[in-house]
Amino acid sequence: MEDRRRMDYRVQRQILDEGEVDELAHKDNSHSPFSERVKKSVRCSGPRLKKALFSTVPILSWLPRYPFKEYAVGDLISGISVGIMQLPQGMAYALLASVPPIFGLYSSFYPVLIYFIFGTSKHISLGTYAVMSVMIGGVTERLAPDSDFMTWDNVTNATLIDTVARDAERVRVAAAVTFMSGIFQILLGVVQFGFVVTYLSEPLVRGYTTAAAIHVIVSQLKYSFGISPDRYSGPLSLIYTVIEICYLLPKTNIGTLVVTLVAILGLFLAKELNAYLSKKIPVPIPTELIAIIIATIVSWQVDLSGKYGIDVVGEIPSGLQPPVFPDVKLFAPVIGDAFALSVVGYGIAISLGRIFALKYGYKVDSNQELVALGLSNSIGGIFQCFAISCSMSRSLVQESSGGKTQVAGALSAVVILFITLWIGTLFEDLPKAVLAAIIHVNLQGMLKQFMDIFSLWKSSKIDMMIWIATFILTLLLNPDLGLAASIAFSMLTVIFRTQLPKYSILGRLEDTDIYKPLDGYSKVMELPGILIFRSSATLYFANAEMYQEALGKKEQHDNEEPEDIAVIHVDPEPNPSLPQAIILDLSPVNFLDTVGVKTIRNIRRDYGEIGIEVVLAACQPGVVDNLEAGGFFNEKVTKSCLFSTIHDAVLYCKSARSRNQREDDKEELPATHF
């Protein structure tokens, strides 16, 4: 650092305006005709076809070069580990989606194989995910409520629910919304709309998933207490559900509650043990699998369902379901939910995928990820799966247990296939309370995200507002409407920040060409007679008037009695307190709309009428193009008023002031001196 301070450099050149820079750099203003660009885009060649094929089906590019000796063992261990995790999580998250547990296993099989072929991330574990599952559950219970399947039992003289018909209808609804969400993702990927994830900032995603975790917890309380609350939908449904559960607490099934508490305590202690042993053992202990095995054996031996009325999983069919195209009649009612699912699922997957890609030095194609997820969901919907995304916990296990490529994901799908074909029926006596306990324990990581509020308070209060607003909106409006409202709020904060930028007067650091705000640096000096004005935001219709007003305030900052900033008065004698030149630093401006161009034109005209020259500095190429398109330049106004750097503009203004001073001196000399 000391050596850097001692180093010196000097650049000797003439003052260059934007027109002279264009001439020296030989700016190319030629544009290919639209027809030529179209022909070029559709022109086909062997290398181009190969590149398109490899980018569309990535497995063709990496699998033939798969280093079997180096990666096979790690991928095998990782695949088995993740597959074991997929079993209890798939069954548990099926409860969130309000479909039979076996469909959670289907959702852990078909989509994973599709992603293996089309995905670009080497480390994320695709499959069931709590947030997606609870969103699916909201749709299935709204379109197939228990009230539609009530039947009268003449033997017991009681109203019963036809669970077989209800579950079948809910599976059809889940398949329809999953298929539609996949179609949305494919379309967005085809039109290169992967940048949509930029609207899902990290505070928004974390606030959203935290609120969704609360929805998940509340939805599982009925299994934890053994009660049957009414299903509510729409805004404030979470509040109504909590009130209903509180009302039904006296009817709690004590046996179910005991099973829940024992399972939560055991899982929590086992996870703590796993964390303690994480550095000593290469593969984590499959605590969830052990829990469901023990719970199933105990339930079967003690007959928990018959003796204590504890709700169990029930019949689990073996084998795979034949493909069935989703019911087209269901597409219209679920179209909004499908779009929300497509955005949330993609946002979570690409965020996690980019983290691993950055860590291991490879590239994740955001648009191809959209297509891969879309194919996974759309094809999965045909096989009665529900919408999937990637899980943080499973992805970390896949990475930490030695997984190197997507082969680990494919092997986890093979494990699920084996379980589905031969082992699934053994878990029919598993209490649903244990699955609910697995969900509760797995959500503790999301609940820790409440600590984000304190860290965001220190780093960015606006991001903290986005987190809190997203959490509250999602909590009150449900995950689907909450997501839309949260994105709208996040975009509003961007608009507010551009409407309320920081306006600064710049000064020069002595003996340098560096210019910094006067109000932030004590060693920066203001240039006499020259006002350098900067806004921290771009200039467009929403803040153009405030830009002009702020310039007027800054320009009058030395006056003891400031003039009306809305009107520039033309005095016969120039006001000595006014600057002789104004430099507009446009470096933060990345575009100008027609209102912005008109604003700069008006500033230049109005100040020019009172003898103050206005020049522009540090314009980006796009801004120069906006000025040209907006008719800013004419015979009188050329690019000679634009400068590439602030320092060029300052030197120009100083030389212009010197020329003007010499001309004024000549006018004051007697005629005999000429």
XYZ file of C-alpha atoms in Angstrom:
674
model
C 0.000 0.000 0.000
C 2.883 2.352 0.821
C 4.551 1.549 -2.513
C 1.302 2.289 -4.286
C 1.114 5.716 -2.647
C 4.664 6.545 -3.788
C 4.036 5.582 -7.396
C 3.090 8.368 -9.758
C 1.803 8.583 -13.276
C 1.162 11.322 -15.792
C -0.892 11.321 -18.950
C -0.274 14.110 -21.417
C -2.950 14.603 -24.056
C -5.315 17.206 -25.369
C -8.782 17.810 -23.912
C -11.189 15.510 -25.757
C -14.930 15.890 -26.114
C -17.166 12.974 -27.086
C -17.102 13.817 -30.787
C -13.306 13.848 -30.879
C -13.188 10.552 -28.968
C -15.544 8.969 -31.523
C -13.303 10.199 -34.315
C -10.085 8.962 -32.696
C -11.584 5.595 -31.734
C -13.306 5.194 -35.131
C -16.762 4.612 -33.710
C -18.708 2.188 -35.885
C -22.236 3.486 -36.474
C -23.144 0.856 -39.021
C -25.979 -1.528 -38.177
C -26.795 -4.756 -39.943
C -30.247 -4.804 -41.550
C -32.896 -6.671 -39.610
C -33.240 -9.238 -42.387
C -29.515 -9.981 -42.177
C -29.675 -10.468 -38.423
C -32.624 -12.850 -38.837
C -30.799 -14.848 -41.506
C -27.709 -15.053 -39.330
C -29.711 -16.265 -36.330
C -31.377 -19.099 -38.279
C -28.343 -20.059 -40.338
C -27.375 -23.669 -39.639
C -23.964 -25.299 -39.653
C -22.415 -28.438 -38.219
C -20.631 -26.785 -35.268
C -23.636 -24.594 -34.546
C -26.005 -27.587 -34.579
C -23.650 -29.525 -32.287
C -23.437 -26.601 -29.877
C -27.237 -26.215 -29.826
C -27.702 -29.937 -29.207
C -25.181 -30.020 -26.359
C -26.689 -26.923 -24.716
C -30.216 -28.344 -24.975
C -29.258 -31.853 -23.786
C -26.236 -31.231 -21.514
C -25.784 -34.914 -20.645
C -24.405 -35.473 -24.165
C -21.503 -33.144 -23.458
C -20.382 -34.374 -20.038
C -21.388 -38.037 -19.667
C -19.095 -39.410 -22.458
C -16.188 -37.709 -20.667
C -17.232 -38.897 -17.217
C -14.068 -39.778 -15.205
C -15.275 -43.119 -13.878
C -12.294 -43.910 -11.643
C -12.253 -40.510 -9.934
C -15.977 -39.868 -9.518
C -17.816 -43.222 -9.486
C -17.327 -44.128 -5.806
C -18.193 -40.652 -4.532
C -21.303 -40.435 -6.713
C -22.401 -43.929 -5.633
C -22.126 -43.181 -1.908
C -23.746 -39.784 -2.398
C -26.609 -41.237 -4.462
C -27.416 -43.897 -1.862
C -27.265 -41.340 0.959
C -29.576 -38.904 -0.809
C -31.934 -41.689 -1.871
C -32.298 -42.780 1.755
C -33.121 -39.182 2.678
C -35.635 -38.955 -0.167
C -37.738 -41.791 1.291
C -38.941 -40.166 4.537
C -38.953 -36.660 3.072
C -40.932 -37.720 0.020
C -43.581 -39.406 2.163
C -43.679 -36.522 4.635
C -43.941 -33.812 2.003
C -46.723 -35.735 0.303
C -48.769 -34.981 3.422
C -48.070 -31.284 2.825
C -49.375 -31.657 -0.710
C -52.463 -33.480 0.679
C -51.877 -36.561 -1.485
C -51.062 -40.164 -0.460
C -47.411 -40.743 0.599
C -46.597 -42.971 -2.387
C -46.910 -39.964 -4.704
C -44.107 -38.301 -2.781
C -41.910 -41.227 -3.814
C -43.003 -40.871 -7.437
C -42.059 -37.188 -7.228
C -38.618 -38.224 -5.998
C -38.100 -40.545 -8.958
C -39.363 -39.326 -12.353
C -38.356 -35.620 -12.130
C -34.883 -36.523 -10.836
C -34.196 -38.697 -13.884
C -35.389 -35.962 -16.247
C -33.152 -33.392 -14.561
C -30.223 -35.811 -14.814
C -30.533 -35.550 -18.601
C -31.293 -31.836 -19.030
C -29.906 -30.090 -15.911
C -26.630 -28.181 -15.661
C -25.989 -28.128 -11.898
C -23.764 -30.929 -10.618
C -24.658 -30.719 -6.951
C -28.273 -29.764 -6.290
C -30.618 -32.515 -5.162
C -33.921 -32.272 -6.975
C -37.091 -33.706 -5.487
C -39.818 -32.866 -3.011
C -39.496 -29.552 -1.184
C -41.518 -28.290 1.765
C -42.441 -24.855 0.373
C -43.537 -26.261 -2.979
C -45.481 -29.052 -1.292
C -47.461 -26.715 0.945
C -48.311 -24.567 -2.096
C -49.569 -27.689 -3.869
C -51.545 -28.612 -0.758
C -53.292 -25.261 -0.827
C -54.455 -25.940 -4.381
C -55.510 -29.554 -3.855
C -57.508 -28.805 -0.701
C -59.130 -25.782 -2.322
C -60.294 -27.637 -5.433
C -60.975 -30.975 -3.727
C -62.156 -30.153 -0.176
C -63.385 -32.813 2.241
C -66.902 -31.361 2.021
C -67.204 -32.552 -1.597
C -66.703 -36.187 -0.569
C -69.059 -36.564 2.388
C -71.144 -39.735 2.432
C -73.812 -40.969 4.838
C -73.190 -44.312 6.564
C -76.534 -45.999 7.253
C -74.918 -48.451 9.666
C -73.350 -45.916 12.003
C -75.727 -43.045 11.131
C -72.728 -40.761 10.714
C -71.186 -38.692 7.962
C -67.978 -40.152 6.574
C -65.416 -38.905 4.069
C -64.812 -41.004 0.971
C -61.022 -40.754 1.264
C -60.385 -42.934 -1.791
C -62.329 -40.649 -4.130
C -60.988 -37.537 -2.412
C -57.350 -38.610 -2.706
C -57.814 -39.605 -6.344
C -59.212 -36.157 -7.161
C -56.440 -34.426 -5.243
C -53.838 -36.389 -7.179
C -55.457 -35.204 -10.423
C -55.378 -31.593 -9.216
C -51.728 -31.877 -8.113
C -50.767 -33.428 -11.461
C -52.561 -30.655 -13.383
C -50.957 -27.772 -11.510
C -47.552 -29.488 -11.697
C -47.878 -30.002 -15.453
C -48.883 -26.365 -15.969
C -46.015 -25.065 -13.835
C -43.624 -27.129 -15.961
C -45.074 -25.666 -19.160
C -44.571 -22.158 -17.780
C -40.947 -22.948 -16.936
C -40.273 -24.393 -20.395
C -41.781 -21.344 -22.122
C -39.792 -18.963 -19.927
C -36.613 -20.897 -20.673
C -37.231 -20.968 -24.440
C -37.694 -17.189 -24.581
C -34.504 -16.714 -22.529
C -36.383 -15.408 -19.502
C -33.969 -16.786 -16.941
C -33.276 -13.276 -15.679
C -36.711 -13.334 -13.980
C -34.915 -14.693 -10.920
C -33.245 -11.296 -10.482
C -36.554 -10.064 -9.097
C -36.209 -12.619 -6.317
C -33.565 -10.965 -4.177
C -31.998 -12.913 -1.313
C -33.923 -11.013 1.419
C -37.151 -11.683 -0.478
C -36.439 -15.405 -0.893
C -35.404 -15.854 2.730
C -38.372 -13.879 4.072
C -40.669 -15.861 1.785
C -39.323 -19.281 2.782
C -39.516 -18.340 6.469
C -43.183 -17.418 6.138
C -43.820 -20.538 4.055
C -42.232 -22.578 6.870
C -44.843 -21.160 9.253
C -47.563 -22.251 6.811
C -46.003 -25.714 6.692
C -45.872 -26.015 10.483
C -49.500 -24.941 10.895
C -50.640 -27.340 8.169
C -49.049 -30.260 10.051
C -50.501 -29.471 13.469
C -53.586 -31.557 12.679
C -51.349 -34.636 12.369
C -49.376 -33.676 15.476
C -52.493 -33.338 17.679
C -54.732 -35.866 15.947
C -57.521 -33.346 15.216
C -59.508 -32.467 12.087
C -59.793 -28.680 11.629
C -61.786 -27.195 8.770
C -59.839 -26.186 5.682
C -59.638 -22.443 4.976
C -58.405 -20.813 1.784
C -57.672 -17.313 0.608
C -56.194 -14.341 2.493
C -55.942 -14.678 6.285
C -56.604 -18.435 6.042
C -53.571 -19.083 8.265
C -55.102 -16.972 11.040
C -58.445 -18.757 10.752
C -56.705 -22.144 10.807
C -54.750 -21.293 13.965
C -57.951 -20.134 15.668
C -59.696 -23.360 14.626
C -56.816 -25.496 15.938
C -56.845 -23.655 19.266
C -60.583 -24.324 19.493
C -60.025 -28.062 18.843
C -57.088 -28.532 21.239
C -59.294 -30.048 23.984
C -60.082 -32.870 21.538
C -56.385 -33.737 21.087
C -55.591 -37.436 20.692
C -53.135 -37.993 23.552
C -51.521 -40.991 21.876
C -50.830 -38.964 18.707
C -49.389 -36.092 20.742
C -47.073 -38.465 22.645
C -45.834 -40.021 19.385
C -45.207 -36.527 17.974
C -43.252 -35.305 20.994
C -41.148 -38.465 21.226
C -40.383 -38.339 17.491
C -39.456 -34.619 17.549
C -37.212 -35.071 20.575
C -35.511 -38.135 19.119
C -34.969 -36.521 15.701
C -33.656 -33.325 17.236
C -31.129 -35.164 19.406
C -30.105 -37.363 16.479
C -29.519 -34.316 14.257
C -27.403 -32.700 16.941
C -25.385 -35.926 17.125
C -25.027 -35.856 13.346
C -23.733 -32.303 13.486
C -21.239 -33.288 16.178
C -19.996 -36.280 14.166
C -20.034 -34.522 10.786
C -16.254 -34.071 10.780
C -15.568 -37.626 11.903
C -17.799 -39.650 9.559
C -18.017 -39.173 5.774
C -21.754 -39.913 5.518
C -24.364 -38.616 7.992
C -26.435 -41.080 9.979
C -29.828 -41.544 8.227
C -31.782 -40.428 11.291
C -35.070 -39.948 9.454
C -34.948 -43.414 7.913
C -34.161 -44.955 11.317
C -37.043 -42.993 12.837
C -39.643 -44.250 10.359
C -38.380 -47.826 10.627
C -38.608 -47.800 14.445
C -41.975 -46.011 14.385
C -43.394 -48.482 11.849
C -42.244 -51.513 13.865
C -43.633 -50.105 17.122
C -46.925 -49.151 15.468
C -47.260 -52.601 13.913
C -46.429 -54.466 17.134
C -48.527 -52.313 19.485
C -51.345 -51.654 16.991
C -51.315 -47.902 17.614
C -54.071 -47.341 15.070
C -56.491 -49.876 16.549
C -55.851 -49.324 20.258
C -55.226 -45.564 20.405
C -56.801 -44.224 17.223
C -53.505 -42.911 15.889
C -53.713 -42.077 12.183
C -51.310 -44.149 10.056
C -50.206 -43.953 6.433
C -52.423 -46.801 5.281
C -52.259 -48.731 2.030
C -49.176 -48.088 -0.107
C -49.491 -49.640 -3.562
C -46.370 -51.265 -4.954
C -45.096 -50.553 -8.443
C -45.316 -47.486 -10.649
C -48.354 -45.706 -12.025
C -49.010 -45.651 -15.790
C -48.747 -42.227 -17.418
C -51.999 -40.263 -17.622
C -52.315 -36.860 -19.252
C -53.659 -34.323 -16.714
C -57.298 -33.288 -16.856
C -57.491 -30.287 -19.210
C -60.551 -28.956 -17.365
C -58.362 -28.324 -14.318
C -55.883 -26.103 -16.165
C -57.917 -22.889 -15.954
C -58.551 -22.984 -12.164
C -54.871 -23.618 -11.383
C -53.124 -21.342 -13.887
C -52.247 -18.657 -11.312
C -50.991 -21.216 -8.795
C -48.957 -22.906 -11.543
C -47.156 -19.685 -12.447
C -46.352 -18.987 -8.778
C -44.995 -22.531 -8.401
C -42.850 -22.165 -11.520
C -41.247 -18.949 -10.270
C -40.701 -20.140 -6.691
C -39.314 -23.522 -7.733
C -36.931 -21.980 -10.241
C -35.825 -19.225 -7.878
C -34.881 -21.694 -5.145
C -33.134 -24.108 -7.525
C -31.089 -21.518 -9.423
C -30.062 -19.730 -6.228
C -28.680 -22.921 -4.715
C -27.229 -24.055 -8.046
C -25.258 -20.839 -8.438
C -23.822 -21.190 -4.942
C -22.365 -24.620 -5.739
C -21.259 -23.531 -9.226
C -19.334 -20.607 -7.758
C -17.759 -22.856 -5.132
C -16.569 -25.502 -7.606
C -15.837 -23.289 -10.602
C -18.364 -24.329 -13.244
C -21.238 -22.551 -14.975
C -24.955 -23.040 -14.458
C -27.072 -21.993 -17.444
C -30.066 -20.144 -15.983
C -32.256 -20.575 -19.076
C -31.384 -24.259 -19.464
C -32.219 -24.732 -15.779
C -35.686 -23.356 -16.505
C -36.102 -25.859 -19.349
C -34.762 -28.737 -17.207
C -37.092 -27.956 -14.314
C -39.966 -27.432 -16.743
C -39.454 -30.835 -18.337
C -39.103 -32.434 -14.900
C -42.412 -30.965 -13.757
C -44.386 -31.362 -16.988
C -43.327 -34.990 -17.522
C -43.680 -35.596 -13.776
C -47.242 -34.282 -13.930
C -48.065 -36.933 -16.538
C -46.819 -39.568 -14.062
C -48.933 -38.141 -11.170
C -46.046 -36.325 -9.474
C -46.370 -32.993 -7.704
C -44.147 -29.955 -8.293
C -40.527 -30.247 -7.200
C -37.499 -28.077 -6.596
C -34.183 -28.630 -4.830
C -33.659 -29.142 -1.124
C -30.869 -27.411 0.774
C -30.444 -30.271 3.259
C -30.293 -32.991 0.606
C -27.983 -30.918 -1.602
C -25.562 -30.451 1.276
C -25.619 -34.195 1.951
C -25.042 -34.899 -1.746
C -22.037 -32.580 -1.750
C -20.542 -33.586 1.595
C -20.845 -37.330 0.941
C -18.685 -37.109 -2.183
C -21.119 -36.324 -5.000
C -19.354 -34.844 -8.025
C -21.936 -34.895 -10.849
C -25.601 -35.399 -11.685
C -24.925 -39.142 -11.591
C -25.443 -38.959 -7.813
C -28.978 -37.673 -8.395
C -29.716 -40.447 -10.884
C -28.507 -43.070 -8.404
C -30.743 -41.590 -5.687
C -33.666 -42.042 -8.094
C -32.689 -45.710 -8.527
C -32.793 -46.121 -4.732
C -36.306 -44.630 -4.694
C -37.342 -46.963 -7.534
C -36.148 -49.972 -5.545
C -38.080 -48.795 -2.476
C -41.220 -48.086 -4.511
C -41.238 -51.487 -6.192
C -40.437 -53.729 -3.241
C -40.201 -51.985 0.127
C -42.858 -49.274 0.193
C -45.654 -51.532 1.420
C -43.718 -52.216 4.631
C -44.432 -48.667 5.854
C -48.234 -48.893 5.849
C -48.350 -48.842 9.677
C -46.182 -45.719 9.928
C -47.950 -43.031 12.037
C -48.521 -39.776 10.145
C -47.473 -37.983 13.324
C -43.907 -39.202 12.730
C -43.917 -37.766 9.219
C -45.187 -34.478 10.661
C -42.377 -34.580 13.222
C -39.828 -35.044 10.420
C -41.228 -31.941 8.746
C -41.139 -29.905 11.952
C -37.513 -30.801 12.646
C -36.405 -30.193 9.043
C -37.839 -26.681 9.170
C -35.651 -25.512 12.031
C -33.082 -24.221 9.531
C -35.686 -22.008 7.884
C -36.864 -20.689 11.237
C -33.304 -19.635 12.044
C -33.660 -17.147 9.194
C -35.431 -14.823 11.642
C -31.897 -13.799 12.637
C -31.606 -12.166 9.199
C -33.563 -9.207 10.554
C -30.758 -8.192 12.907
C -27.991 -8.566 10.338
C -29.998 -6.687 7.692
C -30.691 -3.878 10.165
C -26.940 -3.266 10.280
C -26.218 -3.710 6.569
C -29.303 -2.447 4.690
C -32.519 -1.226 6.243
C -34.303 -1.354 2.891
C -33.419 -5.046 2.507
C -34.672 -5.549 6.054
C -37.968 -3.899 5.068
C -38.207 -6.238 2.062
C -37.608 -9.274 4.325
C -40.222 -8.208 6.882
C -42.785 -7.127 4.270
C -42.345 -10.412 2.366
C -42.743 -12.408 5.572
C -45.927 -10.564 6.618
C -47.490 -10.561 3.137
C -46.802 -14.276 2.638
C -48.069 -15.075 6.114
C -51.353 -13.207 5.609
C -52.001 -13.728 1.879
C -50.735 -17.332 1.537
C -47.689 -18.360 -0.517
C -49.227 -17.741 -3.959
C -50.614 -14.217 -3.517
C -47.882 -13.444 -1.002
C -45.198 -14.030 -3.621
C -46.824 -11.644 -6.108
C -47.315 -8.971 -3.443
C -43.727 -9.392 -2.218
C -42.253 -8.971 -5.698
C -44.411 -5.882 -6.199
C -43.195 -4.422 -2.903
C -39.576 -5.199 -3.779
C -39.920 -3.430 -7.125
C -41.552 -0.458 -5.411
C -38.490 -0.056 -3.224
C -36.382 0.155 -6.389
C -38.680 2.846 -7.765
C -38.566 4.774 -4.499
C -34.789 4.587 -4.453
C -34.592 6.026 -7.966
C -37.128 8.700 -7.066
C -35.230 9.686 -3.938
C -31.571 9.559 -4.948
C -28.688 11.340 -3.274
C -27.666 14.555 -5.023
C -24.075 15.706 -4.577
C -21.708 18.509 -5.482
C -18.300 17.144 -6.415
C -14.907 18.617 -5.643
C -11.389 17.663 -6.667
C -8.836 15.871 -4.550
C -5.782 18.116 -4.675
C -3.164 17.308 -7.342
C -5.302 14.506 -8.819
C -8.024 14.050 -11.409
C -10.229 12.349 -8.805
C -13.579 13.946 -7.948
C -15.580 13.111 -4.817
C -18.670 14.577 -3.037
C -17.922 17.628 -0.912
C -20.182 16.473 1.912
C -18.351 13.166 2.345
C -14.666 14.086 2.116
C -12.922 16.797 4.139
C -9.851 17.034 1.862
C -11.849 17.553 -1.338
C -11.948 21.143 -2.578
C -14.687 22.850 -4.557
C -13.615 24.332 -7.882
C -14.248 28.088 -8.017
C -16.731 29.042 -10.705
C -17.466 25.427 -11.654
C -20.330 23.347 -10.227
C -20.065 19.567 -10.695
C -23.460 17.962 -10.032
C -24.181 14.251 -9.666
C -27.294 12.177 -8.934
C -26.904 8.666 -7.531
C -29.717 7.306 -9.724
C -30.574 7.226 -13.393
C -32.603 10.085 -14.891
C -36.098 9.274 -16.159
C -39.689 10.486 -15.977
C -40.193 9.566 -12.308
C -37.389 11.773 -10.963
C -36.684 14.266 -13.763
C -38.433 17.160 -12.038
C -36.652 16.448 -8.741
C -33.322 16.328 -10.601
C -33.893 19.821 -11.956
C -35.030 21.141 -8.582
C -32.036 19.591 -6.786
C -29.669 21.206 -9.287
C -31.326 24.558 -8.601
C -30.860 24.102 -4.846
C -27.218 23.088 -5.200
C -26.528 25.942 -7.596
C -27.940 28.434 -5.073
C -26.107 26.873 -2.106
C -23.731 29.852 -1.641
C -26.433 32.507 -1.766
C -27.514 34.019 1.534
C -30.975 34.559 0.108
C -31.726 31.709 -2.271
C -33.771 32.539 -5.304
C -36.863 30.684 -6.447
C -35.488 27.458 -7.846
C -38.479 26.876 -10.105
C -37.690 29.955 -12.254
C -34.320 31.172 -13.503
C -34.308 34.961 -13.621
C -32.360 36.643 -16.418
C -30.585 39.643 -14.926
C -28.830 42.342 -16.995
C -25.669 41.764 -14.932
C -24.472 38.250 -14.092
C -24.821 37.248 -10.444
C -21.273 36.796 -9.053
C -22.550 34.130 -6.641
C -23.638 31.911 -9.525
C -21.179 29.483 -11.113
C -19.826 30.238 -14.561
C -20.113 26.612 -15.686
C -22.047 23.538 -14.612
C -20.859 19.983 -15.244
C -23.508 17.264 -15.072
C -21.808 14.010 -14.067
C -23.949 11.358 -15.780
C -21.814 8.344 -14.846
C -24.608 6.779 -12.667
C -27.146 7.238 -15.491
C -27.570 4.028 -17.516
C -30.443 5.219 -19.721
C -32.430 8.340 -20.572
C -36.064 8.332 -21.601
C -37.644 11.188 -23.566
C -38.432 13.080 -20.354
C -34.809 12.767 -19.202
C -33.489 14.051 -22.539
C -35.925 16.961 -22.425
C -34.848 17.774 -18.850
C -31.168 17.999 -19.802
C -32.069 20.093 -22.853
C -34.081 22.495 -20.680
C -31.300 22.761 -18.083
C -28.778 23.586 -20.758
C -31.086 26.163 -22.398
C -32.223 27.885 -19.180
C -28.761 28.254 -17.692
C -27.354 29.251 -21.044
C -29.742 32.227 -21.089
C -28.004 33.658 -18.007
C -24.512 32.962 -19.260
C -23.836 29.649 -17.474
C -22.482 26.944 -19.747
C -23.707 23.409 -19.049
C -21.646 20.435 -20.223
C -22.113 16.689 -19.719
C -19.466 14.276 -18.468
C -18.939 10.497 -18.211
C -21.899 9.555 -20.410
C -22.284 5.854 -21.075
C -22.608 4.879 -24.772
C -26.285 4.018 -24.332
C -26.966 7.447 -22.837
C -25.305 9.130 -25.818
C -27.536 7.044 -28.092
C -30.580 8.142 -26.048
C -29.546 11.783 -26.452
C -29.213 11.333 -30.214
C -32.544 9.524 -30.500
C -34.252 12.183 -28.358
C -33.170 15.016 -30.648
C -30.759 16.581 -28.157
C -28.140 17.381 -30.776
C -28.672 19.922 -33.544
C -26.693 22.552 -35.456
C -26.039 24.551 -32.285
C -25.622 21.669 -29.835
C -22.987 19.136 -30.861
C -21.002 16.460 -29.097
C -18.495 19.135 -28.124
C -20.571 19.587 -24.937
C -19.998 15.917 -23.991
C -16.795 14.743 -22.310
C -15.611 11.225 -21.499
C -14.321 12.192 -18.048
C -15.125 14.810 -15.444
C -11.530 16.039 -15.591
C -11.767 16.746 -19.338
C -14.938 18.712 -18.689
C -13.267 20.689 -15.865
C -10.242 21.563 -18.003
C -12.532 22.619 -20.833
C -14.599 24.841 -18.520
C -11.449 26.413 -17.079
C -10.023 27.154 -20.529
C -13.371 28.503 -21.705
C -13.549 30.761 -18.648
C -10.035 32.036 -19.372
C -10.948 32.775 -22.971
C -14.075 34.621 -21.885
C -12.084 36.600 -19.316
C -9.547 37.663 -21.946
C -12.317 38.738 -24.292
C -13.958 40.745 -21.491
C -10.606 42.447 -20.761
C -10.187 43.358 -24.411
C -13.630 44.937 -24.502
C -12.689 47.151 -21.521
C -9.437 48.457 -23.169
C -9.429 51.930 -24.950
C -9.847 51.855 -28.706
C -6.324 53.197 -29.220
C -4.902 49.941 -27.979
C -6.354 47.988 -30.911
